[in-house]
Amino acid sequence: MNSQISKLVEAAQKARNVAVITGAGMSRESGIPTFRGPDGLWKNFRPEELATPEAFQKDPALVWEWYEWRRQIVLKAEPHEGHRVIAAMEKFFPEFLLITQNVDGLHPRAGNRKLIEIHGSINRARCTKCATRFELGSRVLSELPLRCDCGALARPDVVWFGESYDSNLLSASLDFLGSADLVWVVGSSGMVSVPVYLAAQARENGALLVDLNPEEAEFSRYCDIKIRGTAGQVLSEFWKALQ
Ligand code: APR
């Protein structure tokens, strides 16, 4: 067992309140592209044209087409061993919370329930007028832009660039991280500040920070345990070693 994994196992054996913060790298081994990186989504598309309120205002059909294209990829993807390990962690530790930036729904499909989808879900829409939220199911959306039963435009129920986070989700995350003793950041570049801020708060409160990523990320320097590897492989190795 490599020394980093044994450090992880040792920390996990002592931990009671464990949080995991995941980013797009968590879903890479399920075949879903990340955002930034050699084959990232932002390499082929401009976020300003697709993931902002202004883009939606300008061309709701284009924004819906892009989200529906991503959603069909996501619906064909399967959670991998790493997702299943994080679902098992929820049952293993006395207190556990998963905070994900991912909108792909793979964590709830793997079984996590103590879960905050801090950027929303690509599988849900909400009305721009009456704010009704509705699950999109597995059907292919052919009539785009999608409309609510009230007739108004519906939008993907996700957080776009320039939009604020749901304050209830943020405070629930901060509440838990205030007493966490082990916090993993898995598969995030840290290019979006909130998850980094959440991890930094946890560290302020004495949590041990784990950075699981094949590459150095923005916040790697603040982490206590740095594991250069992929989410699926490392989580699976860790879990076997912990049993
Ligand atoms: N296992 C773990 N990490 C991986 C893997 C893997 N198999 N493959 C890539 N990574 C890492 C990359 O090294 C990178 O650091 O995943 C990270 C992905 O970074 P981003 O593409 O920036 O994704 P993320 O950090 O989730 O972006 C945050 O930005 O565009 C917005 O809303 C979007 O939620 C997203 C947010």
XYZ file of C-alpha atoms and ligand atoms in Angstrom:
279
model
C 0.000 0.000 0.000
C 1.529 3.365 -0.918
C 2.323 5.720 1.937
C -0.317 8.255 0.939
C -3.052 5.622 0.983
C -1.898 4.417 4.399
C -1.978 8.045 5.637
C -5.547 8.242 4.311
C -6.561 5.017 6.028
C -5.037 6.194 9.309
C -6.907 9.532 9.090
C -10.162 7.758 8.168
C -9.859 5.357 11.125
C -9.733 8.341 13.484
C -12.386 10.440 11.699
C -15.983 10.834 12.805
C -17.344 13.739 10.721
C -16.252 13.271 7.113
C -17.086 15.476 4.122
C -16.303 14.903 0.462
C -16.345 17.743 -2.073
C -16.356 16.540 -5.674
C -15.777 18.196 -9.033
C -15.972 17.127 -12.664
C -12.894 14.901 -12.370
C -15.013 12.568 -10.224
C -17.128 11.717 -13.289
C -14.257 11.446 -15.783
C -14.002 7.637 -15.364
C -17.708 7.430 -16.142
C -16.908 8.945 -19.552
C -18.196 12.450 -18.821
C -15.853 15.266 -19.968
C -14.502 17.712 -17.396
C -14.681 21.460 -18.033
C -11.053 22.523 -18.083
C -8.365 20.305 -19.431
C -7.213 18.752 -22.691
C -10.625 17.397 -23.651
C -12.666 19.652 -21.390
C -16.034 21.099 -22.353
C -14.738 24.640 -22.201
C -12.162 23.740 -24.874
C -14.931 23.236 -27.460
C -17.549 25.603 -26.112
C -17.447 29.077 -24.560
C -19.055 29.183 -21.113
C -20.207 32.775 -21.759
C -22.261 31.520 -24.719
C -23.887 28.621 -22.911
C -23.729 28.774 -19.127
C -24.809 32.315 -18.219
C -28.184 34.054 -17.750
C -27.261 36.410 -20.620
C -26.676 33.482 -22.973
C -30.047 32.020 -22.023
C -31.765 35.379 -22.514
C -30.139 35.744 -25.949
C -30.762 32.226 -27.258
C -32.672 29.880 -24.911
C -32.972 27.211 -27.605
C -29.159 27.039 -28.074
C -28.564 26.810 -24.332
C -31.214 24.076 -24.038
C -29.714 22.147 -26.974
C -26.307 22.147 -25.261
C -27.717 21.054 -21.917
C -29.876 18.354 -23.528
C -26.833 17.079 -25.464
C -24.884 16.865 -22.148
C -27.874 15.338 -20.353
C -28.155 12.490 -22.884
C -24.428 11.759 -22.380
C -24.960 11.741 -18.625
C -28.012 9.469 -18.812
C -25.951 6.889 -20.744
C -23.097 7.103 -18.205
C -22.873 4.865 -15.147
C -21.485 5.656 -11.695
C -18.034 4.015 -11.322
C -16.393 2.254 -8.346
C -15.337 5.608 -6.893
C -18.965 6.777 -6.747
C -19.910 3.514 -5.039
C -17.150 3.949 -2.472
C -18.370 7.462 -1.607
C -21.897 6.044 -1.225
C -20.483 3.380 1.157
C -18.587 6.091 3.091
C -21.939 7.719 3.877
C -22.945 4.600 5.812
C -19.510 3.957 7.310
C -18.756 7.247 9.081
C -20.861 8.449 12.031
C -21.427 11.812 10.315
C -21.025 12.279 6.568
C -21.843 14.870 3.915
C -21.144 14.896 0.182
C -21.029 18.327 -1.468
C -20.816 18.026 -5.233
C -20.269 20.646 -7.931
C -21.396 18.047 -10.453
C -24.839 18.357 -11.977
C -24.705 14.894 -13.600
C -26.646 13.019 -10.924
C -24.121 10.151 -10.693
C -23.744 10.501 -6.911
C -27.478 10.083 -6.112
C -27.599 7.223 -8.666
C -24.708 5.568 -6.770
C -26.730 5.825 -3.548
C -25.646 9.002 -1.736
C -28.514 10.683 0.088
C -26.629 12.978 2.507
C -25.766 15.049 -0.526
C -25.746 18.710 -1.512
C -25.747 19.348 -5.285
C -24.366 22.850 -4.862
C -24.507 23.639 -8.618
C -27.943 22.055 -9.106
C -28.885 19.193 -11.421
C -28.917 18.826 -15.218
C -31.801 16.377 -14.770
C -34.081 19.059 -13.341
C -35.640 22.203 -14.845
C -37.303 25.181 -13.228
C -39.807 27.682 -14.573
C -38.451 31.194 -15.118
C -41.840 32.601 -14.082
C -43.577 30.430 -11.462
C -40.331 28.774 -10.210
C -41.906 25.276 -10.390
C -39.150 22.646 -10.453
C -39.567 19.409 -12.377
C -37.444 16.310 -13.016
C -36.707 15.685 -16.703
C -36.618 11.874 -16.597
C -34.935 9.872 -19.354
C -37.001 11.049 -22.333
C -35.189 13.005 -25.063
C -36.446 16.602 -24.944
C -37.433 17.379 -28.512
C -39.389 20.618 -28.064
C -36.698 23.146 -27.082
C -36.621 25.609 -25.425
C -38.588 23.748 -22.783
C -41.711 25.420 -21.431
C -43.432 25.083 -18.070
C -47.094 24.015 -17.894
C -47.805 27.680 -17.098
C -46.519 28.498 -20.586
C -43.406 30.415 -19.497
C -39.846 29.413 -20.441
C -38.230 26.775 -18.259
C -34.444 26.711 -17.674
C -31.957 24.054 -16.532
C -31.991 24.014 -12.711
C -28.254 24.682 -12.407
C -26.112 27.574 -11.129
C -24.698 29.586 -14.060
C -21.640 31.804 -14.076
C -22.529 35.109 -12.464
C -25.427 33.617 -10.478
C -25.449 33.271 -6.713
C -25.536 29.991 -4.847
C -28.580 28.791 -2.932
C -27.885 30.305 0.494
C -29.568 27.378 2.286
C -27.239 24.886 0.564
C -24.220 27.048 1.335
C -25.075 27.401 5.014
C -25.858 23.684 5.353
C -22.441 22.949 3.824
C -20.669 25.412 6.138
C -22.527 24.081 9.182
C -21.282 20.574 8.526
C -17.739 21.646 7.595
C -17.553 23.615 10.838
C -17.224 20.321 12.718
C -15.686 18.069 10.034
C -12.423 16.375 10.901
C -11.631 14.942 7.471
C -12.503 16.665 4.164
C -11.676 15.211 0.754
C -11.614 17.340 -2.387
C -11.909 14.953 -5.323
C -11.499 15.895 -8.974
C -11.785 19.646 -8.783
C -9.459 22.240 -10.320
C -10.573 24.785 -7.716
C -11.112 27.264 -10.534
C -14.539 28.028 -9.115
C -14.032 29.627 -5.732
C -16.890 28.322 -3.580
C -15.723 24.722 -3.117
C -12.219 25.996 -2.342
C -13.703 28.423 0.170
C -15.675 25.567 1.764
C -12.554 23.407 2.055
C -10.579 26.352 3.484
C -13.289 26.925 6.124
C -13.063 23.277 7.133
C -9.297 23.550 7.449
C -9.699 26.673 9.592
C -11.820 24.543 11.902
C -9.105 21.921 12.190
C -10.113 19.432 9.474
C -7.502 17.391 7.657
C -7.710 18.187 3.919
C -7.229 15.511 1.257
C -6.576 16.472 -2.381
C -7.354 13.619 -4.774
C -6.508 14.608 -8.362
C -4.077 13.368 -11.024
C -2.752 16.954 -11.186
C -1.874 19.758 -8.777
C -4.885 22.073 -8.313
C -5.207 25.675 -7.144
C -5.589 24.693 -3.507
C -3.357 21.588 -3.402
C -0.754 23.521 -1.405
C -3.180 23.852 1.540
C -3.927 20.132 1.642
C -2.440 17.772 4.230
C -2.662 14.614 2.148
C -2.122 14.913 -1.625
C -2.891 11.894 -3.752
C -1.934 12.102 -7.408
C -4.259 9.544 -8.969
C -7.714 9.087 -10.436
C -10.873 9.106 -8.329
C -11.994 5.596 -9.266
C -8.649 3.889 -8.718
C -7.617 5.674 -5.516
C -11.038 5.490 -3.837
C -11.258 1.787 -4.622
C -7.722 1.146 -3.246
C -8.468 3.234 -0.152
C -11.713 1.406 0.534
C -10.121 -2.041 0.251
C -7.311 -0.950 2.589
C -9.783 0.465 5.133
C -11.858 -2.738 5.444
N -10.026 11.608 -11.206
C -9.899 12.726 -10.427
N -9.693 13.971 -10.913
C -9.596 14.083 -12.266
C -9.711 12.985 -13.155
C -9.942 11.704 -12.568
N -10.048 10.598 -13.335
N -9.566 13.443 -14.435
C -9.374 14.784 -14.342
N -9.378 15.165 -13.048
C -9.217 16.512 -12.487
C -8.448 17.483 -13.343
O -7.067 17.403 -13.079
C -9.031 18.830 -12.862
O -8.274 19.348 -11.778
O -10.520 17.051 -12.385
C -10.436 18.471 -12.371
C -11.536 19.007 -13.247
O -11.491 20.409 -13.164
P -12.639 21.259 -13.895
O -12.832 20.721 -15.277
O -12.280 22.702 -13.685
O -13.963 20.894 -13.113
P -14.462 21.497 -11.741
O -13.336 21.769 -10.800
O -15.536 20.599 -11.267
O -15.117 22.889 -12.211
C -15.864 23.582 -11.240
O -16.687 25.071 -12.955
O -17.411 25.191 -15.126
C -17.821 25.231 -13.804
O -19.932 24.630 -12.971
C -18.770 24.101 -13.532
O -18.944 22.697 -11.552
C -18.038 23.229 -12.519
C -17.069 24.210 -11.885
